[in-house]
Amino acid sequence: MVGTGTNELEAGKDSRYDRKAEVKAFDDTKLGVKGLLDSGVMKIPRMFHSPKLDPPETENSPSDSNFSIPIIDLQDRHVEVVGQIQSACKKWGFFQVINHGIPVGVLDEMISGIRRFHEQDADARKPFYSRDQNKKVRYMSNSTLFTDPAANWRDTISFNVYPDPPSSEEIPQVCRDIVIEYSTKVRALGFTIFELFSEALGLNPSYLNEMDSAEGQFILGHYYPTCPEPELTIGASKHSDTDFMTILLQDQMGGLQVLHQNQWVDVPPVHGSLVVNIGDLLQLITNDQFSSVYHRVLSRHVGPRISIASFFVNISSQGMSKVIGPIKELLSEENPPIYRDATIKDIIAHRIEKGLDGISSLEPFKM
Ligand code: OGA
Ligand code: NI
């Protein structure tokens, strides 16, 4: 899940630069990056400058890449679908699904609803701006704004929808009905995909759902405004998601990239499709049979871009205290456990401490 930034410290090079004050003043506006643009900025403030945008030379530019993300038709023959999922989860950690059963009208309306929220008047958005973790509906720019070395060019509204959903009055009126409808439909699709994952792993179809993998869901409604200086900042820094699985709905703008064999590969928008990716927790319990891979979102002159990410993990205190480890049925003498057991809380806490550009967030949980 997007939240943290790059790890190189830029502030400090110039002792007169008061980053803290700049960040605080920005946060105090409660209007996000969209508010900055509305105020007419032509240059992006320094707090958004990413120190290194495309660091290791091994990460080639997308134009060099002949790879493309698998697209899986869920209406294909069942055995074929399971086979394609198995290979996509191992080799890519990312794929798109079509014919997934959620009407395209629902997807389009969800994108419109999130856009309406971010584009309504300042007075209407401001009351939702909050960093209070206990709120089930929150609007903010960069969840880890105060600890990241560089902010991302992005605003977000988040909904903690399962197991303890907000009351409908807590959801902004401009997107209320569609957020409720979309989240219910995506949760059902999540169950179906966890069944396919279970089968792809050679387990009983209900295995992952019985482990409560789909027992938690939260949604981030991202808004990536037009960026006047896209070469200086990024929409979402390189990261992997710390959940079991993420289902992402993106509009037609593009900009999402996946790191595959050391190359950044575009995830092209396909109208009506949904992007599915494996999170760190699923990589851990599958003992590396499935991979959680790095991804990022570029900032662009064109925009805005809207995307909606649904994360499957239970972040209630009860859910977070659950201990997970490699699934016993997947282990053997040739396949010894790579990871030790840990609580979901420990795994998530570790990644927050470490930031994102470090090694895999699963590294400390290796045997
Ligand atoms: C995320 C994420 C990608 C996007 O929210 O974790 O990777 O396209 N989002 O917004
Ligand atoms: Ni992500």
Tab-separated table of C-alpha atoms and ligand atoms in Angstrom:
chain	number	residue	atom	x	y	z
A	1	MET	CA	0.000	0.000	0.000
A	2	VAL	CA	1.200	3.415	-0.795
A	3	GLY	CA	2.292	5.453	2.144
A	4	THR	CA	5.964	6.041	2.482
A	5	GLY	CA	8.537	7.666	0.289
A	6	THR	CA	12.122	7.218	-0.696
A	7	ASN	CA	14.829	6.827	1.868
A	8	GLU	CA	17.538	9.236	0.829
A	9	LEU	CA	17.486	12.344	2.914
A	10	GLU	CA	17.516	15.496	0.940
A	11	ALA	CA	16.661	17.919	3.696
A	12	GLY	CA	19.703	18.634	5.795
A	13	LYS	CA	21.869	19.436	2.809
A	14	ASP	CA	20.666	22.993	3.140
A	15	SER	CA	20.435	24.111	6.738
A	16	ARG	CA	18.155	27.023	5.922
A	17	TYR	CA	15.468	24.752	4.548
A	18	ASP	CA	12.826	24.050	7.180
A	19	ARG	CA	11.112	20.992	5.812
A	20	LYS	CA	9.026	20.402	8.910
A	21	ALA	CA	7.474	23.849	8.681
A	22	GLU	CA	6.761	23.435	4.983
A	23	VAL	CA	5.097	20.077	5.531
A	24	LYS	CA	3.043	21.358	8.440
A	25	ALA	CA	1.823	24.405	6.537
A	26	PHE	CA	0.788	22.146	3.650
A	27	ASP	CA	-1.030	19.722	5.949
A	28	ASP	CA	-2.759	22.577	7.762
A	29	THR	CA	-4.441	23.682	4.532
A	30	LYS	CA	-6.389	20.357	4.678
A	31	LEU	CA	-6.803	20.614	0.919
A	32	GLY	CA	-4.070	18.350	-0.356
A	33	VAL	CA	-2.093	18.588	-3.569
A	34	LYS	CA	-5.312	19.497	-5.397
A	35	GLY	CA	-5.518	22.592	-3.196
A	36	LEU	CA	-1.956	23.572	-4.149
A	37	LEU	CA	-2.826	23.354	-7.822
A	38	ASP	CA	-6.042	25.302	-7.327
A	39	SER	CA	-3.978	28.049	-5.716
A	40	GLY	CA	-2.093	28.307	-9.010
A	41	VAL	CA	1.373	26.882	-8.249
A	42	MET	CA	3.520	26.441	-11.358
A	43	LYS	CA	6.502	25.013	-9.506
A	44	ILE	CA	6.156	22.118	-7.138
A	45	PRO	CA	7.160	22.870	-3.536
A	46	ARG	CA	10.446	21.414	-2.400
A	47	MET	CA	8.826	18.955	0.018
A	48	PHE	CA	7.675	16.980	-3.060
A	49	HIS	CA	11.107	16.758	-4.678
A	50	SER	CA	12.108	13.102	-4.894
A	51	PRO	CA	15.840	12.723	-4.287
A	52	LYS	CA	16.429	9.897	-6.752
A	53	LEU	CA	13.744	9.008	-9.198
A	54	ASP	CA	15.070	6.020	-10.987
A	55	PRO	CA	18.105	4.995	-9.033
A	56	PRO	CA	19.743	1.668	-9.897
A	57	GLU	CA	21.006	1.544	-13.466
A	58	THR	CA	19.564	-1.950	-13.681
A	59	GLU	CA	16.051	-0.532	-13.638
A	60	ASN	CA	15.619	0.272	-17.294
A	61	SER	CA	13.091	2.669	-18.706
A	62	PRO	CA	9.737	1.168	-19.685
A	63	SER	CA	10.303	1.766	-23.379
A	64	ASP	CA	13.052	-0.852	-23.279
A	65	SER	CA	10.648	-3.466	-22.107
A	66	ASN	CA	8.975	-6.134	-24.190
A	67	PHE	CA	7.135	-7.540	-21.216
A	68	SER	CA	3.427	-7.247	-20.658
A	69	ILE	CA	1.330	-7.995	-17.603
A	70	PRO	CA	-0.891	-11.086	-17.999
A	71	ILE	CA	-4.599	-10.534	-18.645
A	72	ILE	CA	-6.762	-13.357	-17.339
A	73	ASP	CA	-10.319	-13.952	-18.498
A	74	LEU	CA	-12.182	-15.333	-15.493
A	75	GLN	CA	-14.805	-16.852	-17.812
A	76	ASP	CA	-12.227	-19.132	-19.459
A	77	ARG	CA	-12.217	-22.837	-18.645
A	78	HIS	CA	-11.629	-23.261	-14.929
A	79	VAL	CA	-8.453	-25.340	-15.246
A	80	GLU	CA	-6.995	-22.776	-17.619
A	81	VAL	CA	-7.803	-19.924	-15.263
A	82	VAL	CA	-6.150	-21.711	-12.347
A	83	GLY	CA	-3.083	-22.441	-14.468
A	84	GLN	CA	-2.763	-18.845	-15.632
A	85	ILE	CA	-3.171	-17.540	-12.106
A	86	GLN	CA	-0.514	-19.921	-10.848
A	87	SER	CA	2.014	-18.710	-13.365
A	88	ALA	CA	1.097	-15.001	-13.026
A	89	CYS	CA	1.365	-15.090	-9.224
A	90	LYS	CA	4.747	-16.749	-9.312
A	91	LYS	CA	6.380	-14.828	-12.157
A	92	TRP	CA	4.693	-11.446	-11.966
A	93	GLY	CA	2.833	-10.977	-8.705
A	94	PHE	CA	0.526	-8.804	-10.842
A	95	PHE	CA	-2.169	-9.526	-13.411
A	96	GLN	CA	-5.366	-8.012	-14.786
A	97	VAL	CA	-8.733	-9.751	-14.748
A	98	ILE	CA	-11.564	-9.343	-17.258
A	99	ASN	CA	-15.041	-10.890	-17.175
A	100	HIS	CA	-14.813	-10.739	-13.393
A	101	GLY	CA	-18.540	-10.188	-12.886
A	102	ILE	CA	-18.511	-6.568	-11.678
A	103	PRO	CA	-20.466	-4.482	-14.219
A	104	VAL	CA	-18.370	-1.900	-16.018
A	105	GLY	CA	-20.977	0.730	-15.060
A	106	VAL	CA	-20.146	0.135	-11.393
A	107	LEU	CA	-16.420	0.546	-12.065
A	108	ASP	CA	-16.938	3.760	-14.045
A	109	GLU	CA	-19.239	5.201	-11.421
A	110	MET	CA	-16.728	4.385	-8.657
A	111	ILE	CA	-14.034	6.312	-10.538
A	112	SER	CA	-16.491	9.202	-11.043
A	113	GLY	CA	-17.505	9.154	-7.381
A	114	ILE	CA	-13.923	9.360	-6.123
A	115	ARG	CA	-13.219	12.102	-8.642
A	116	ARG	CA	-16.294	14.047	-7.463
A	117	PHE	CA	-15.037	13.862	-3.891
A	118	HIS	CA	-11.608	15.259	-4.742
A	119	GLU	CA	-12.975	17.899	-7.103
A	120	GLN	CA	-15.747	19.289	-4.930
A	121	ASP	CA	-15.324	22.664	-3.253
A	122	ALA	CA	-12.656	23.141	-0.632
A	123	ASP	CA	-15.280	23.672	2.075
A	124	ALA	CA	-16.835	20.308	1.326
A	125	ARG	CA	-13.582	18.303	1.415
A	126	LYS	CA	-11.892	19.993	4.330
A	127	PRO	CA	-14.022	18.484	7.132
A	128	PHE	CA	-12.934	14.981	6.042
A	129	TYR	CA	-9.197	15.777	6.231
A	130	SER	CA	-7.780	13.834	9.165
A	131	ARG	CA	-4.859	11.725	10.393
A	132	ASP	CA	-6.916	10.086	13.122
A	133	GLN	CA	-6.441	6.329	12.644
A	134	ASN	CA	-9.707	5.638	14.436
A	135	LYS	CA	-11.748	7.329	11.737
A	136	LYS	CA	-13.206	4.902	9.225
A	137	VAL	CA	-13.373	7.537	6.505
A	138	ARG	CA	-10.428	9.920	6.097
A	139	TYR	CA	-9.195	12.322	3.466
A	140	MET	CA	-5.505	13.203	3.441
A	141	SER	CA	-2.427	13.721	1.346
A	142	ASN	CA	0.335	11.122	1.982
A	143	SER	CA	-0.417	8.913	4.998
A	144	THR	CA	3.214	9.140	6.146
A	145	LEU	CA	3.760	12.778	5.221
A	146	PHE	CA	5.629	13.671	8.417
A	147	THR	CA	8.134	10.824	8.325
A	148	ASP	CA	8.845	10.510	4.604
A	149	PRO	CA	11.829	12.320	3.140
A	150	ALA	CA	9.783	13.326	0.081
A	151	ALA	CA	6.039	13.661	-0.364
A	152	ASN	CA	4.213	12.067	-3.294
A	153	TRP	CA	2.083	14.068	-5.740
A	154	ARG	CA	-1.154	12.468	-4.589
A	155	ASP	CA	-4.226	12.873	-2.378
A	156	THR	CA	-6.300	10.019	-0.965
A	157	ILE	CA	-9.631	9.311	0.652
A	158	SER	CA	-9.662	6.069	2.631
A	159	PHE	CA	-12.537	3.874	3.735
A	160	ASN	CA	-12.138	1.152	6.303
A	161	VAL	CA	-14.993	-1.019	5.099
A	162	TYR	CA	-14.642	-4.458	6.657
A	163	PRO	CA	-15.203	-6.048	9.177
A	164	ASP	CA	-16.466	-2.927	10.890
A	165	PRO	CA	-17.885	-0.614	8.197
A	166	PRO	CA	-18.586	3.082	8.633
A	167	SER	CA	-22.213	4.145	8.927
A	168	SER	CA	-23.469	5.447	5.604
A	169	GLU	CA	-23.624	9.029	6.966
A	170	GLU	CA	-19.861	8.906	7.563
A	171	ILE	CA	-19.261	8.463	3.819
A	172	PRO	CA	-19.248	11.707	1.800
A	173	GLN	CA	-22.563	12.149	0.082
A	174	VAL	CA	-20.985	12.641	-3.381
A	175	CYS	CA	-19.722	9.043	-3.434
A	176	ARG	CA	-21.772	7.322	-0.715
A	177	ASP	CA	-23.903	4.907	-2.721
A	178	ILE	CA	-21.187	3.822	-5.104
A	179	VAL	CA	-18.572	3.270	-2.369
A	180	ILE	CA	-20.990	0.942	-0.594
A	181	GLU	CA	-21.906	-0.912	-3.785
A	182	TYR	CA	-18.355	-1.148	-5.121
A	183	SER	CA	-16.811	-2.310	-1.856
A	184	THR	CA	-19.384	-5.089	-1.472
A	185	LYS	CA	-18.810	-6.309	-5.030
A	186	VAL	CA	-15.031	-6.180	-4.740
A	187	ARG	CA	-15.132	-8.112	-1.515
A	188	ALA	CA	-17.122	-10.866	-3.217
A	189	LEU	CA	-14.614	-10.906	-6.080
A	190	GLY	CA	-11.830	-11.099	-3.498
A	191	PHE	CA	-13.358	-14.294	-2.118
A	192	THR	CA	-13.470	-15.791	-5.596
A	193	ILE	CA	-9.855	-14.884	-6.286
A	194	PHE	CA	-8.683	-16.301	-2.956
A	195	GLU	CA	-10.417	-19.549	-3.979
A	196	LEU	CA	-8.519	-19.537	-7.260
A	197	PHE	CA	-5.270	-18.785	-5.395
A	198	SER	CA	-5.925	-21.718	-3.054
A	199	GLU	CA	-6.433	-24.029	-6.007
A	200	ALA	CA	-3.375	-22.650	-7.770
A	201	LEU	CA	-1.396	-23.601	-4.660
A	202	GLY	CA	-2.845	-27.135	-4.740
A	203	LEU	CA	-4.930	-26.485	-1.638
A	204	ASN	CA	-8.613	-26.921	-0.969
A	205	PRO	CA	-10.452	-23.995	-2.678
A	206	SER	CA	-11.700	-22.632	0.646
A	207	TYR	CA	-8.268	-22.745	2.302
A	208	LEU	CA	-7.256	-19.066	2.117
A	209	ASN	CA	-10.738	-17.796	2.899
A	210	GLU	CA	-10.865	-20.060	5.957
A	211	MET	CA	-7.589	-18.487	7.060
A	212	ASP	CA	-9.515	-15.197	7.079
A	213	SER	CA	-7.426	-13.673	4.263
A	214	ALA	CA	-10.495	-11.787	3.073
A	215	GLU	CA	-11.696	-10.918	6.562
A	216	GLY	CA	-10.559	-7.329	6.324
A	217	GLN	CA	-10.854	-4.722	3.594
A	218	PHE	CA	-9.910	-1.102	3.275
A	219	ILE	CA	-10.081	1.111	0.243
A	220	LEU	CA	-7.885	3.995	-0.863
A	221	GLY	CA	-9.417	6.374	-3.403
A	222	HIS	CA	-6.354	8.065	-4.926
A	223	TYR	CA	-6.308	11.296	-6.884
A	224	TYR	CA	-3.092	12.115	-8.772
A	225	PRO	CA	-3.442	15.721	-9.935
A	226	THR	CA	-1.795	17.106	-13.045
A	227	CYS	CA	1.838	17.793	-12.200
A	228	PRO	CA	3.603	20.910	-13.493
A	229	GLU	CA	7.083	19.364	-12.992
A	230	PRO	CA	6.735	15.591	-13.293
A	231	GLU	CA	10.482	15.032	-13.608
A	232	LEU	CA	10.941	16.246	-10.012
A	233	THR	CA	8.438	14.116	-8.154
A	234	ILE	CA	6.446	10.893	-8.246
A	235	GLY	CA	2.785	9.944	-7.807
A	236	ALA	CA	3.576	6.914	-5.664
A	237	SER	CA	7.080	5.872	-4.626
A	238	LYS	CA	8.334	2.364	-5.280
A	239	HIS	CA	6.710	0.022	-2.754
A	240	SER	CA	5.125	-3.372	-2.262
A	241	ASP	CA	1.749	-3.830	-0.568
A	242	THR	CA	1.641	-5.143	3.006
A	243	ASP	CA	-1.575	-7.118	2.701
A	244	PHE	CA	-2.657	-10.495	1.343
A	245	MET	CA	-3.978	-9.179	-1.957
A	246	THR	CA	-4.893	-5.863	-3.566
A	247	ILE	CA	-7.555	-5.315	-6.239
A	248	LEU	CA	-6.962	-2.064	-8.105
A	249	LEU	CA	-9.293	-0.100	-10.349
A	250	GLN	CA	-7.536	2.500	-12.483
A	251	ASP	CA	-8.914	5.022	-14.963
A	252	GLN	CA	-7.608	5.468	-18.518
A	253	MET	CA	-4.643	7.783	-17.705
A	254	GLY	CA	-1.896	5.221	-17.098
A	255	GLY	CA	1.244	5.744	-15.019
A	256	LEU	CA	1.283	2.583	-12.899
A	257	GLN	CA	4.431	0.491	-13.338
A	258	VAL	CA	5.618	-2.827	-11.970
A	259	LEU	CA	9.243	-3.822	-11.437
A	260	HIS	CA	9.714	-7.052	-13.385
A	261	GLN	CA	13.139	-8.589	-13.968
A	262	ASN	CA	14.709	-5.239	-13.111
A	263	GLN	CA	12.641	-3.307	-15.627
A	264	TRP	CA	9.749	-0.971	-15.001
A	265	VAL	CA	6.821	-2.353	-16.973
A	266	ASP	CA	3.647	-0.314	-17.583
A	267	VAL	CA	0.327	-1.667	-16.385
A	268	PRO	CA	-1.766	-0.432	-19.323
A	269	PRO	CA	-5.324	0.679	-18.542
A	270	VAL	CA	-7.871	-1.803	-19.907
A	271	HIS	CA	-11.389	-0.444	-19.618
A	272	GLY	CA	-13.556	-2.743	-17.511
A	273	SER	CA	-10.624	-4.718	-16.092
A	274	LEU	CA	-9.271	-4.857	-12.558
A	275	VAL	CA	-5.617	-5.188	-11.586
A	276	VAL	CA	-4.829	-7.840	-8.970
A	277	ASN	CA	-1.559	-8.017	-7.054
A	278	ILE	CA	-0.055	-10.210	-4.384
A	279	GLY	CA	0.851	-8.557	-1.086
A	280	ASP	CA	3.719	-9.316	1.287
A	281	LEU	CA	1.553	-11.408	3.630
A	282	LEU	CA	0.578	-13.809	0.850
A	283	GLN	CA	4.181	-14.113	-0.257
A	284	LEU	CA	5.078	-15.073	3.311
A	285	ILE	CA	2.344	-17.690	3.819
A	286	THR	CA	2.941	-19.221	0.374
A	287	ASN	CA	6.633	-19.523	1.267
A	288	ASP	CA	7.592	-17.530	-1.865
A	289	GLN	CA	5.410	-19.551	-4.249
A	290	PHE	CA	3.662	-16.225	-4.937
A	291	SER	CA	5.609	-12.953	-5.189
A	292	SER	CA	4.802	-9.524	-3.846
A	293	VAL	CA	6.502	-7.118	-6.236
A	294	TYR	CA	7.485	-3.471	-6.240
A	295	HIS	CA	5.351	-0.990	-8.110
A	296	ARG	CA	5.102	2.787	-8.439
A	297	VAL	CA	3.032	5.516	-10.092
A	298	LEU	CA	4.639	8.238	-12.211
A	299	SER	CA	3.501	11.850	-12.006
A	300	ARG	CA	2.475	13.423	-15.284
A	301	HIS	CA	1.710	16.702	-17.032
A	302	VAL	CA	-1.638	15.192	-17.973
A	303	GLY	CA	-4.222	14.424	-15.371
A	304	PRO	CA	-5.857	13.969	-13.056
A	305	ARG	CA	-5.512	10.211	-12.670
A	306	ILE	CA	-7.911	8.357	-10.385
A	307	SER	CA	-7.354	4.887	-8.966
A	308	ILE	CA	-9.035	2.868	-6.255
A	309	ALA	CA	-7.065	0.234	-4.352
A	310	SER	CA	-8.847	-2.366	-2.193
A	311	PHE	CA	-6.569	-4.021	0.338
A	312	PHE	CA	-7.406	-7.393	1.807
A	313	VAL	CA	-6.092	-7.565	5.363
A	314	ASN	CA	-7.786	-7.099	8.689
A	315	ILE	CA	-6.212	-4.065	10.351
A	316	SER	CA	-8.398	-4.114	13.461
A	317	SER	CA	-6.382	-4.787	16.622
A	318	GLN	CA	-7.775	-8.306	16.737
A	319	GLY	CA	-6.879	-8.940	13.089
A	320	MET	CA	-3.379	-7.530	13.532
A	321	SER	CA	-2.583	-9.808	16.475
A	322	LYS	CA	-3.057	-12.885	14.288
A	323	VAL	CA	0.087	-14.978	13.866
A	324	ILE	CA	0.873	-16.095	10.318
A	325	GLY	CA	3.605	-18.241	8.821
A	326	PRO	CA	4.265	-20.479	5.811
A	327	ILE	CA	1.303	-22.827	5.155
A	328	LYS	CA	2.253	-26.277	6.469
A	329	GLU	CA	0.739	-28.105	3.491
A	330	LEU	CA	3.159	-26.279	1.192
A	331	LEU	CA	6.258	-27.370	3.114
A	332	SER	CA	8.318	-30.484	2.611
A	333	GLU	CA	11.922	-31.591	2.874
A	334	GLU	CA	12.653	-29.945	-0.484
A	335	ASN	CA	10.591	-26.905	0.478
A	336	PRO	CA	11.599	-25.953	4.002
A	337	PRO	CA	10.048	-22.830	5.531
A	338	ILE	CA	11.734	-19.625	4.384
A	339	TYR	CA	9.999	-17.470	6.988
A	340	ARG	CA	9.296	-17.683	10.682
A	341	ASP	CA	5.879	-17.098	12.187
A	342	ALA	CA	5.040	-13.492	13.066
A	343	THR	CA	2.037	-11.344	13.833
A	344	ILE	CA	0.587	-9.249	11.033
A	345	LYS	CA	1.204	-6.268	13.288
A	346	ASP	CA	4.950	-7.008	13.465
A	347	ILE	CA	5.249	-7.349	9.730
A	348	ILE	CA	3.409	-4.105	9.038
A	349	ALA	CA	5.221	-2.224	11.821
A	350	HIS	CA	8.556	-3.324	10.493
A	351	ARG	CA	7.902	-1.973	7.030
A	352	ILE	CA	6.714	1.351	8.378
A	353	GLU	CA	9.924	1.707	10.354
A	354	LYS	CA	12.116	0.714	7.463
A	355	GLY	CA	10.621	2.757	4.706
A	356	LEU	CA	10.322	1.442	1.236
A	357	ASP	CA	13.508	1.616	-0.658
A	358	GLY	CA	15.154	-0.874	1.622
A	359	ILE	CA	15.218	-4.563	0.976
A	360	SER	CA	12.016	-6.581	1.005
A	361	SER	CA	9.869	-5.951	4.056
A	362	LEU	CA	9.903	-9.714	4.597
A	363	GLU	CA	13.686	-9.905	5.008
A	364	PRO	CA	13.651	-9.735	8.845
A	365	PHE	CA	11.178	-12.608	8.996
A	366	LYS	CA	13.442	-14.999	7.136
A	367	MET	CA	14.579	-18.104	9.029
B	1	OGA	C1	-1.400	1.460	-3.698
B	1	OGA	C2	-0.978	1.505	-5.120
B	1	OGA	C3	-1.405	2.181	-7.375
B	1	OGA	C4	-2.240	3.143	-8.123
B	1	OGA	O1	-2.353	2.168	-3.324
B	1	OGA	O2	-0.754	0.714	-2.946
B	1	OGA	O3	-0.010	0.896	-5.449
B	1	OGA	O4	-2.351	2.969	-9.333
B	1	OGA	N1	-1.703	2.223	-5.979
B	1	OGA	O5	-2.766	4.082	-7.523
B	2	NI	NI	0.561	-0.487	-3.952
